[in-house]
mmCIF file of C-alpha atoms in Angstrom:
data_model
loop_
_atom_site.group_PDB
_atom_site.id
_atom_site.type_symbol
_atom_site.label_atom_id
_atom_site.label_comp_id
_atom_site.label_asym_id
_atom_site.label_seq_id
_atom_site.Cartn_x
_atom_site.Cartn_y
_atom_site.Cartn_z
ATOM 1 C CA MET A 3 -13.238 0.479 5.514
ATOM 2 C CA ARG A 4 -10.835 0.193 8.097
ATOM 3 C CA ILE A 5 -7.660 -1.728 6.985
ATOM 4 C CA ILE A 6 -4.955 -1.890 9.509
ATOM 5 C CA ARG A 7 -1.429 -3.197 7.854
ATOM 6 C CA ILE A 8 0.936 -4.028 10.489
ATOM 7 C CA ASN A 9 5.209 -4.381 9.435
ATOM 8 C CA LYS A 10 6.649 -7.186 10.397
ATOM 9 C CA GLY A 11 9.795 -6.717 8.896
ATOM 10 C CA LYS A 12 11.619 -8.249 5.686
ATOM 11 C CA ALA A 13 10.789 -11.288 4.177
ATOM 12 C CA VAL A 14 14.139 -11.787 2.952
ATOM 13 C CA ASN A 15 17.523 -11.057 5.065
ATOM 14 C CA LEU A 16 20.229 -8.593 4.278
ATOM 15 C CA PRO A 17 22.962 -11.025 2.907
ATOM 16 C CA ILE A 18 20.652 -12.762 0.299
ATOM 17 C CA ARG A 19 19.502 -9.475 -1.024
ATOM 18 C CA PHE A 20 23.219 -8.567 -1.566
ATOM 19 C CA VAL A 21 24.474 -11.498 -3.013
ATOM 20 C CA SER A 22 21.036 -11.795 -6.011
ATOM 21 C CA VAL A 23 22.432 -8.407 -6.417
ATOM 22 C CA ILE A 24 25.912 -9.927 -7.028
ATOM 23 C CA ILE A 25 24.325 -12.130 -8.920
ATOM 24 C CA MET A 26 22.345 -10.314 -11.352
ATOM 25 C CA VAL A 27 26.086 -8.217 -12.120
ATOM 26 C CA VAL A 28 27.394 -10.797 -12.641
ATOM 27 C CA ILE A 29 25.439 -13.150 -15.054
ATOM 28 C CA THR A 30 25.210 -9.274 -17.308
ATOM 29 C CA ILE A 31 29.061 -9.162 -17.334
ATOM 30 C CA LYS A 32 28.546 -13.271 -18.544
ATOM 31 C CA LEU A 33 25.687 -12.185 -20.874
ATOM 32 C CA MET A 34 28.088 -8.837 -22.566
ATOM 33 C CA ASP A 35 30.676 -11.313 -23.017
ATOM 34 C CA MET A 36 27.895 -14.550 -25.088
ATOM 35 C CA LEU A 37 25.283 -12.299 -26.541
ATOM 36 C CA PRO A 38 25.376 -9.410 -28.947
ATOM 37 C CA GLU A 39 24.776 -5.979 -26.929
ATOM 38 C CA PRO A 40 20.899 -5.153 -27.385
ATOM 39 C CA TRP A 41 20.526 -8.375 -26.562
ATOM 40 C CA SER A 42 22.825 -8.590 -23.007
ATOM 41 C CA ILE A 43 20.944 -5.077 -22.146
ATOM 42 C CA LEU A 44 17.530 -6.143 -22.572
ATOM 43 C CA ILE A 45 18.015 -9.570 -20.901
ATOM 44 C CA ALA A 46 19.707 -7.684 -18.004
ATOM 45 C CA ILE A 47 16.616 -5.527 -17.818
ATOM 46 C CA ALA A 48 14.420 -8.072 -17.327
ATOM 47 C CA ILE A 49 16.266 -9.903 -14.953
ATOM 48 C CA SER A 50 16.924 -6.408 -12.891
ATOM 49 C CA SER A 51 13.767 -6.133 -12.632
ATOM 50 C CA PHE A 52 13.307 -8.359 -10.043
ATOM 51 C CA LEU A 53 15.504 -7.202 -7.994
ATOM 52 C CA PRO A 54 13.253 -4.619 -6.596
ATOM 53 C CA ALA A 55 10.429 -7.031 -5.326
ATOM 54 C CA LEU A 56 13.169 -9.397 -3.542
ATOM 55 C CA TRP A 57 14.693 -6.360 -2.039
ATOM 56 C CA PHE A 58 11.303 -4.689 -0.361
ATOM 57 C CA ALA A 59 9.789 -7.936 -0.244
ATOM 58 C CA THR A 60 8.002 -7.033 3.232
ATOM 59 C CA ASN A 61 6.133 -9.509 6.286
ATOM 60 C CA VAL A 62 2.760 -8.379 6.843
ATOM 61 C CA ILE A 63 -0.033 -8.282 8.932
ATOM 62 C CA ILE A 64 -3.763 -6.743 7.379
ATOM 63 C CA VAL A 65 -6.370 -6.628 9.383
ATOM 64 C CA ASP A 66 -10.201 -5.750 7.232
ATOM 65 C CA GLU A 67 -12.283 -4.359 9.598
ATOM 66 C CA GLU A 68 -14.859 -4.277 7.025
ATOM 67 C CA HIS A 69 -14.565 -7.353 5.464
ATOM 68 C CA LYS A 70 -13.531 -9.452 7.962
ATOM 69 C CA THR A 71 -10.634 -10.387 6.630
ATOM 70 C CA ILE A 72 -6.878 -11.291 8.482
ATOM 71 C CA PHE A 73 -3.734 -11.575 6.332
ATOM 72 C CA ASP A 74 -0.388 -13.125 6.825
ATOM 73 C CA GLY A 75 1.598 -13.193 4.498
ATOM 74 C CA VAL A 76 4.277 -11.162 2.112
ATOM 75 C CA TRP A 77 3.845 -7.910 0.508
ATOM 76 C CA THR A 78 5.889 -6.495 -2.223
ATOM 77 C CA MET A 79 5.495 -4.052 -4.805
ATOM 78 C CA GLY A 80 1.889 -3.571 -4.197
ATOM 79 C CA LYS A 81 1.320 -7.616 -4.184
ATOM 80 C CA LYS A 82 0.470 -9.825 -1.265
ATOM 81 C CA LEU A 83 1.295 -13.381 -1.669
ATOM 82 C CA GLY A 84 -0.802 -15.197 0.250
ATOM 83 C CA LYS A 85 -4.380 -16.002 1.123
ATOM 84 C CA PRO A 86 -6.949 -13.944 3.394
ATOM 85 C CA VAL A 87 -8.339 -16.090 6.204
ATOM 86 C CA LYS A 88 -11.884 -14.369 7.649
ATOM 87 C CA TYR A 89 -12.247 -13.924 11.359
ATOM 88 C CA HIS A 90 -14.689 -13.384 13.799
ATOM 89 C CA SER A 91 -13.116 -11.201 15.934
ATOM 90 C CA ILE A 92 -9.700 -10.259 17.668
ATOM 91 C CA GLU A 93 -9.650 -11.297 21.241
ATOM 92 C CA LYS A 94 -6.635 -9.407 22.441
ATOM 93 C CA ILE A 95 -3.151 -8.241 21.136
ATOM 94 C CA PHE A 96 -0.327 -10.071 24.254
ATOM 95 C CA LEU A 97 3.266 -9.311 25.332
ATOM 96 C CA ASN A 98 4.224 -13.120 25.944
ATOM 97 C CA LYS A 99 8.381 -13.177 27.732
ATOM 98 C CA VAL A 100 11.023 -15.308 26.531
ATOM 99 C CA LYS A 101 14.355 -16.087 27.896
ATOM 100 C CA THR A 102 16.809 -16.211 25.037
ATOM 101 C CA LYS A 103 20.458 -17.478 24.763
ATOM 102 C CA GLN A 104 23.218 -17.043 22.246
ATOM 103 C CA THR A 105 26.483 -19.086 22.677
ATOM 104 C CA MET A 106 29.612 -17.470 21.432
ATOM 105 C CA TYR A 107 32.614 -18.805 20.423
ATOM 106 C CA SER A 108 36.474 -17.674 20.408
ATOM 107 C CA LEU A 109 39.413 -18.074 18.733
ATOM 108 C CA SER A 110 40.878 -20.157 21.759
ATOM 109 C CA ASN A 111 37.521 -22.999 21.829
ATOM 110 C CA GLN A 112 35.911 -21.351 24.820
ATOM 111 C CA SER A 113 32.130 -20.236 24.666
ATOM 112 C CA ASN A 114 30.649 -17.464 26.439
ATOM 113 C CA VAL A 115 26.719 -18.001 26.866
ATOM 114 C CA VAL A 116 24.996 -14.665 27.624
ATOM 115 C CA ALA A 117 21.255 -15.578 28.326
ATOM 116 C CA ASN A 118 18.898 -12.228 27.307
ATOM 117 C CA HIS A 119 14.629 -11.721 27.789
ATOM 118 C CA GLU A 120 12.713 -10.742 24.810
ATOM 119 C CA TYR A 121 8.994 -9.701 24.351
ATOM 120 C CA ARG A 122 7.148 -10.816 21.550
ATOM 121 C CA ALA A 123 3.849 -9.694 20.965
ATOM 122 C CA TYR A 124 0.648 -11.537 19.142
ATOM 123 C CA LEU A 125 -2.583 -11.304 18.101
ATOM 124 C CA LYS A 126 -5.287 -13.737 19.231
ATOM 125 C CA LEU A 127 -8.610 -14.610 17.512
ATOM 126 C CA ASP A 128 -11.487 -15.271 19.393
ATOM 127 C CA ASN A 129 -11.283 -18.999 17.763
ATOM 128 C CA GLY A 130 -7.704 -19.558 19.155
ATOM 129 C CA ASP A 131 -5.411 -18.328 16.228
ATOM 130 C CA LYS A 132 -2.486 -16.641 16.874
ATOM 131 C CA TYR A 133 -0.346 -14.216 14.538
ATOM 132 C CA PHE A 134 3.309 -13.305 15.617
ATOM 133 C CA LEU A 135 3.172 -9.671 15.243
ATOM 134 C CA PHE A 136 6.940 -8.444 16.633
ATOM 135 C CA SER A 137 10.067 -9.141 19.384
ATOM 136 C CA HIS A 138 11.558 -5.972 20.788
ATOM 137 C CA PRO A 139 14.025 -6.749 23.823
ATOM 138 C CA LEU A 140 13.242 -3.216 25.819
ATOM 139 C CA GLU A 141 9.833 -3.911 27.347
ATOM 140 C CA GLU A 142 9.043 -0.206 27.254
ATOM 141 C CA ARG A 143 9.438 -0.068 23.504
ATOM 142 C CA ALA A 144 7.405 -3.459 22.827
ATOM 143 C CA GLU A 145 4.602 -1.722 25.249
ATOM 144 C CA GLU A 146 4.398 1.119 23.051
ATOM 145 C CA LYS A 147 3.881 -0.340 19.616
ATOM 146 C CA VAL A 148 1.400 -2.767 21.207
ATOM 147 C CA THR A 149 -0.736 0.181 22.892
ATOM 148 C CA LYS A 150 -0.110 1.461 19.716
ATOM 149 C CA ILE A 151 -1.815 -1.595 17.637
ATOM 150 C CA ARG A 152 -4.727 -1.606 19.954
ATOM 151 C CA GLU A 153 -5.638 1.485 19.632
ATOM 152 C CA LYS A 154 -5.526 1.370 15.426
ATOM 153 C CA LEU A 155 -7.925 -1.901 15.901
ATOM 154 C CA ALA A 156 -9.596 -0.348 18.760
ATOM 155 C CA LEU A 157 -9.408 -2.871 21.354
ATOM 156 C CA LYS A 158 -8.980 -2.058 25.171
#
């Protein structure tokens, strides 16, 4: 049974994860004032049990070669959020070079535009569906990652 898991990065960005922890702490402090101590502790434990699921939620692509399914969704604490899709075969994995622009403003209201190139990797199925894998600013590193994924999937 060959199951290949490709990590695409965190599902929830860092500021939202930190804010959720701060909100949980504030709620716990408020509950300590409003309820008796045992009840507030139990409610705080229940609320804080959801934090690891939020903190470690990861976007993944899971390719199950035995059942010919591909899962593109969120994986958190051993649970998958999303539905697997049947496929016939994987056509290829390819890189696209994309030009990106970032505009930065200074306090004196002057703008500076920085243009870069980014390399985005996609997995393409034989029916034409494309799945985004990752992006990287360096071509060599992106090619290394694509090569490793091709080896795992036994592609050319």
